[in-house]
Amino acid sequence: MKITETFRSIQGESRYSGWPCFFIRTTGCPLRCRWCDTTYSFYGGEERTVDSLVGEAVSSGTSLVEITGGEPFVQPELPELCQKLLDLGKTVLIETSGGFPVPSGLNRECRLIVDLKPPGSGMEAWMKAENFAELGTEDEIKAVLTGREDFDWSVQKLEEWGIWGRVPVTFSPVFGECDPRELARWVLDSGLPVRVQIQLHKILFDPQLRGV
Ligand code: SF4
C-alpha cells in the first residue's frame, strides 16, 4: 500500500475524539477540497506491506486504529488491512471523503467516518446518495462547514437522503474560517440531532504540524 505517514496521536474528530489512536495515512486522493489540510498526502508516499502496517499498529499499543488519507477507499488492500487489524481486536476507524461507495469486501465492523462535502469545499458534485446508503448507527457522517450556506446545504442533503435518525451526524467548522459559536447557534436553532465538534487535535497541537 502507498502510505504517506503513520503516527500516534489523539483522535480529534469523531465519537472517539480524545482517545489515543494509531493513524495510518494512505497516499492519493482524487478530490481537491479547497480547504484540504493534508495536501502533502496527494503524491509520493512509501510502499508498505499490510503486515508491516499491522505490526506497527500493534507496537503502538493503542486499541484504536484509524486509516485516513488521502482517500483510503481507493486502496485495493484496504479490506485486507482492516480484517487483520480487526482479527487482533483493534477498533478500526476509516475516514473517507464521501466521494466513493463502501468498497466490496470491507468488513463492516470497521467504523466509517464519512465526510459530507458542502459547496464551500468545491467538491459537492462528488456527493451521491449511493455513497451514504449503506451507513448505519455505528458509522458517522461529518460535514465540515465554511459558513451558513454549507450548513443549509448539508441539512437539506441529509434530509433528502433520509439520514436523520439513521446515521449519527457531526458538523464541524473549517478551522479559522467558520465561527464555532455561530455554528453552535445554528444547530441549537435548527433542533436537529447534530453533534457540534471542533477539531481537537488542532487545539492540542500546532495546526500546521504533520503527524498530529
Ligand atoms: S477528501 Fe480529504 S484528503 Fe482529499 S482533498 Fe478533501 S480533505 Fe483533502
CSV table of C-alpha atoms and ligand atoms in Angstrom, one decimal:
chain,number,residue,atom,x,y,z
A,1,MET,CA,0.0,0.0,0.0
A,2,LYS,CA,1.1,3.6,-0.7
A,3,ILE,CA,1.4,5.3,2.7
A,4,THR,CA,2.2,8.9,3.5
A,5,GLU,CA,2.7,8.6,7.2
A,6,THR,CA,1.9,6.7,10.4
A,7,PHE,CA,1.8,8.2,13.8
A,8,ARG,CA,0.3,8.1,17.3
A,9,SER,CA,-1.9,11.0,18.3
A,10,ILE,CA,-5.2,11.9,19.9
A,11,GLN,CA,-8.3,11.1,17.8
A,12,GLY,CA,-9.7,14.6,17.1
A,13,GLU,CA,-12.9,14.4,15.1
A,14,SER,CA,-15.4,11.6,15.7
A,15,ARG,CA,-17.3,10.0,18.6
A,16,TYR,CA,-13.8,8.6,19.5
A,17,SER,CA,-12.5,12.1,19.9
A,18,GLY,CA,-10.0,12.4,22.8
A,19,TRP,CA,-8.8,8.7,22.7
A,20,PRO,CA,-5.2,7.8,21.9
A,21,CYS,CA,-5.1,6.4,18.3
A,22,PHE,CA,-2.6,5.0,15.8
A,23,PHE,CA,-3.1,6.6,12.4
A,24,ILE,CA,-2.3,5.2,9.0
A,25,ARG,CA,-2.4,7.9,6.3
A,26,THR,CA,-2.7,6.5,2.8
A,27,THR,CA,-1.4,8.3,-0.2
A,28,GLY,CA,-3.5,9.7,-3.0
A,29,CYS,CA,-6.9,11.4,-3.2
A,30,PRO,CA,-9.0,12.1,-6.3
A,31,LEU,CA,-10.7,15.0,-4.6
A,32,ARG,CA,-9.3,18.5,-4.1
A,33,CYS,CA,-11.2,20.2,-1.3
A,34,ARG,CA,-10.5,23.9,-1.2
A,35,TRP,CA,-9.6,23.8,2.5
A,36,CYS,CA,-7.7,20.5,2.5
A,37,ASP,CA,-5.1,20.4,5.3
A,38,THR,CA,-3.4,17.2,4.1
A,39,THR,CA,-2.4,18.1,0.5
A,40,TYR,CA,1.0,16.5,1.2
A,41,SER,CA,-0.8,13.2,1.0
A,42,PHE,CA,-1.7,13.6,-2.6
A,43,TYR,CA,1.6,12.4,-4.0
A,44,GLY,CA,4.7,10.4,-3.1
A,45,GLY,CA,4.3,8.1,-0.2
A,46,GLU,CA,6.2,4.9,0.7
A,47,GLU,CA,5.2,1.4,-0.4
A,48,ARG,CA,4.4,-0.6,2.7
A,49,THR,CA,3.1,-4.2,3.2
A,50,VAL,CA,-0.1,-4.8,5.0
A,51,ASP,CA,1.8,-6.9,7.6
A,52,SER,CA,4.3,-4.2,8.3
A,53,LEU,CA,1.5,-1.7,9.0
A,54,VAL,CA,-0.3,-4.2,11.2
A,55,GLY,CA,2.9,-4.9,13.1
A,56,GLU,CA,3.4,-1.1,13.7
A,57,ALA,CA,-0.2,-0.7,14.8
A,58,VAL,CA,0.3,-3.5,17.4
A,59,SER,CA,3.6,-1.9,18.6
A,60,SER,CA,1.8,1.4,19.1
A,61,GLY,CA,-0.1,-0.1,21.9
A,62,THR,CA,-3.4,1.7,21.2
A,63,SER,CA,-6.6,-0.2,20.8
A,64,LEU,CA,-7.9,2.4,18.3
A,65,VAL,CA,-6.5,2.4,14.8
A,66,GLU,CA,-7.6,5.0,12.2
A,67,ILE,CA,-7.0,4.7,8.5
A,68,THR,CA,-7.2,8.1,6.9
A,69,GLY,CA,-5.9,9.8,3.8
A,70,GLY,CA,-5.8,10.8,1.3
A,71,GLU,CA,-8.6,8.6,0.4
A,72,PRO,CA,-8.4,5.1,1.9
A,73,PHE,CA,-11.3,3.7,-0.2
A,74,VAL,CA,-9.2,3.8,-3.4
A,75,GLN,CA,-6.6,1.5,-1.8
A,76,PRO,CA,-7.2,-2.1,-3.1
A,77,GLU,CA,-5.5,-3.6,0.0
A,78,LEU,CA,-7.8,-1.7,2.5
A,79,PRO,CA,-10.1,-4.7,3.2
A,80,GLU,CA,-7.2,-7.0,4.0
A,81,LEU,CA,-5.5,-4.4,6.3
A,82,CYS,CA,-8.8,-3.8,8.2
A,83,GLN,CA,-9.5,-7.6,8.5
A,84,LYS,CA,-6.1,-8.2,10.0
A,85,LEU,CA,-6.5,-5.3,12.5
A,86,LEU,CA,-10.0,-6.5,13.5
A,87,ASP,CA,-8.7,-10.1,14.0
A,88,LEU,CA,-6.2,-8.6,16.5
A,89,GLY,CA,-9.1,-7.0,18.4
A,90,LYS,CA,-8.4,-3.4,17.3
A,91,THR,CA,-11.2,-0.9,16.9
A,92,VAL,CA,-10.8,0.2,13.3
A,93,LEU,CA,-11.9,3.6,12.0
A,94,ILE,CA,-11.8,4.6,8.4
A,95,GLU,CA,-12.1,8.3,7.5
A,96,THR,CA,-13.3,8.7,3.9
A,97,SER,CA,-14.2,11.6,1.6
A,98,GLY,CA,-17.8,10.7,0.9
A,99,GLY,CA,-16.9,10.6,-2.8
A,100,PHE,CA,-17.0,6.8,-3.0
A,101,PRO,CA,-19.3,3.9,-2.0
A,102,VAL,CA,-18.2,1.4,0.6
A,103,PRO,CA,-15.7,-1.0,-1.0
A,104,SER,CA,-16.9,-4.6,-1.6
A,105,GLY,CA,-15.2,-7.0,0.8
A,106,LEU,CA,-14.7,-4.5,3.6
A,107,ASN,CA,-15.6,-6.0,7.0
A,108,ARG,CA,-18.4,-3.7,8.2
A,109,GLU,CA,-17.2,-4.0,11.8
A,110,CYS,CA,-15.0,-1.1,10.7
A,111,ARG,CA,-16.5,2.2,11.8
A,112,LEU,CA,-16.8,4.6,8.9
A,113,ILE,CA,-16.4,8.4,9.4
A,114,VAL,CA,-17.7,9.7,6.1
A,115,ASP,CA,-17.3,13.3,5.1
A,116,LEU,CA,-20.1,15.2,3.5
A,117,LYS,CA,-18.6,17.9,1.3
A,118,PRO,CA,-20.7,21.0,1.0
A,119,PRO,CA,-20.2,23.7,-1.7
A,120,GLY,CA,-17.6,25.5,0.3
A,121,SER,CA,-15.3,22.6,-0.3
A,122,GLY,CA,-15.8,22.8,-4.1
A,123,MET,CA,-16.4,19.0,-4.1
A,124,GLU,CA,-20.1,18.8,-3.7
A,125,ALA,CA,-20.5,17.2,-7.1
A,126,TRP,CA,-18.9,14.1,-5.7
A,127,MET,CA,-21.6,13.7,-3.1
A,128,LYS,CA,-24.0,11.0,-4.3
A,129,ALA,CA,-26.8,9.4,-2.3
A,130,GLU,CA,-25.5,5.9,-3.0
A,131,ASN,CA,-22.2,6.7,-1.2
A,132,PHE,CA,-24.2,7.1,2.0
A,133,ALA,CA,-26.8,4.4,1.5
A,134,GLU,CA,-25.0,1.6,3.4
A,135,LEU,CA,-24.2,3.7,6.5
A,136,GLY,CA,-25.7,2.8,9.9
A,137,THR,CA,-25.7,3.7,13.6
A,138,GLU,CA,-22.1,2.6,14.1
A,139,ASP,CA,-20.8,4.9,11.4
A,140,GLU,CA,-20.9,8.7,11.3
A,141,ILE,CA,-21.3,11.5,8.8
A,142,LYS,CA,-19.1,14.5,9.3
A,143,ALA,CA,-19.8,17.8,7.4
A,144,VAL,CA,-17.0,20.4,7.6
A,145,LEU,CA,-18.6,23.8,7.1
A,146,THR,CA,-17.3,27.1,5.9
A,147,GLY,CA,-20.4,29.0,6.8
A,148,ARG,CA,-24.2,29.2,6.7
A,149,GLU,CA,-24.6,28.2,3.1
A,150,ASP,CA,-22.8,25.0,3.8
A,151,PHE,CA,-24.9,24.4,6.9
A,152,ASP,CA,-28.2,24.8,4.9
A,153,TRP,CA,-26.9,22.6,2.0
A,154,SER,CA,-25.9,19.8,4.4
A,155,VAL,CA,-29.2,19.9,6.3
A,156,GLN,CA,-31.1,19.7,3.0
A,157,LYS,CA,-28.9,16.8,1.6
A,158,LEU,CA,-29.2,14.8,4.8
A,159,GLU,CA,-33.0,15.2,4.7
A,160,GLU,CA,-33.2,14.3,1.1
A,161,TRP,CA,-31.2,11.1,1.7
A,162,GLY,CA,-33.1,10.0,4.8
A,163,ILE,CA,-30.1,10.2,7.0
A,164,TRP,CA,-31.6,11.8,10.2
A,165,GLY,CA,-32.1,9.1,12.8
A,166,ARG,CA,-30.3,6.5,10.8
A,167,VAL,CA,-26.6,7.7,10.9
A,168,PRO,CA,-25.1,10.0,13.6
A,169,VAL,CA,-24.2,13.4,12.2
A,170,THR,CA,-21.4,15.8,13.2
A,171,PHE,CA,-21.0,19.3,12.0
A,172,SER,CA,-17.5,20.8,12.3
A,173,PRO,CA,-16.3,24.4,11.4
A,174,VAL,CA,-13.5,24.8,8.9
A,175,PHE,CA,-10.6,25.7,11.1
A,176,GLY,CA,-10.1,29.5,11.1
A,177,GLU,CA,-12.9,30.1,8.7
A,178,CYS,CA,-16.3,29.3,10.3
A,179,ASP,CA,-17.0,30.6,13.8
A,180,PRO,CA,-17.8,27.6,16.0
A,181,ARG,CA,-20.1,29.7,18.2
A,182,GLU,CA,-22.2,30.6,15.2
A,183,LEU,CA,-22.3,27.0,14.2
A,184,ALA,CA,-23.5,26.0,17.7
A,185,ARG,CA,-26.2,28.6,17.5
A,186,TRP,CA,-27.4,27.3,14.1
A,187,VAL,CA,-27.5,23.8,15.4
A,188,LEU,CA,-29.5,24.8,18.5
A,189,ASP,CA,-31.9,26.8,16.5
A,190,SER,CA,-32.5,24.0,14.0
A,191,GLY,CA,-33.4,21.5,16.7
A,192,LEU,CA,-31.7,18.8,14.6
A,193,PRO,CA,-29.8,15.9,16.2
A,194,VAL,CA,-26.3,17.1,15.2
A,195,ARG,CA,-23.2,17.0,17.3
A,196,VAL,CA,-21.0,20.1,17.1
A,197,GLN,CA,-17.4,19.3,17.1
A,198,ILE,CA,-14.1,21.3,16.9
A,199,GLN,CA,-11.0,19.5,15.6
A,200,LEU,CA,-9.4,18.7,18.9
A,201,HIS,CA,-6.0,17.8,17.5
A,202,LYS,CA,-5.7,21.3,16.1
A,203,ILE,CA,-6.2,22.8,19.5
A,204,LEU,CA,-3.9,20.4,21.3
A,205,PHE,CA,-1.1,20.7,18.7
A,206,ASP,CA,0.2,23.2,16.2
A,207,PRO,CA,-2.4,23.1,13.4
A,208,GLN,CA,0.4,23.4,10.8
A,209,LEU,CA,2.2,20.3,12.1
A,210,ARG,CA,2.1,17.0,10.3
A,211,GLY,CA,1.7,13.7,12.1
A,212,VAL,CA,-0.7,15.0,14.8
B,1,SF4,S1,-11.0,14.3,0.6
B,1,SF4,FE1,-9.7,14.7,2.3
B,1,SF4,S2,-7.6,14.4,1.5
B,1,SF4,FE2,-8.9,14.5,-0.3
B,1,SF4,S3,-8.8,16.7,-0.9
B,1,SF4,FE3,-10.6,16.5,0.5
B,1,SF4,S4,-9.8,17.0,2.6
B,1,SF4,FE4,-8.0,16.5,1.2
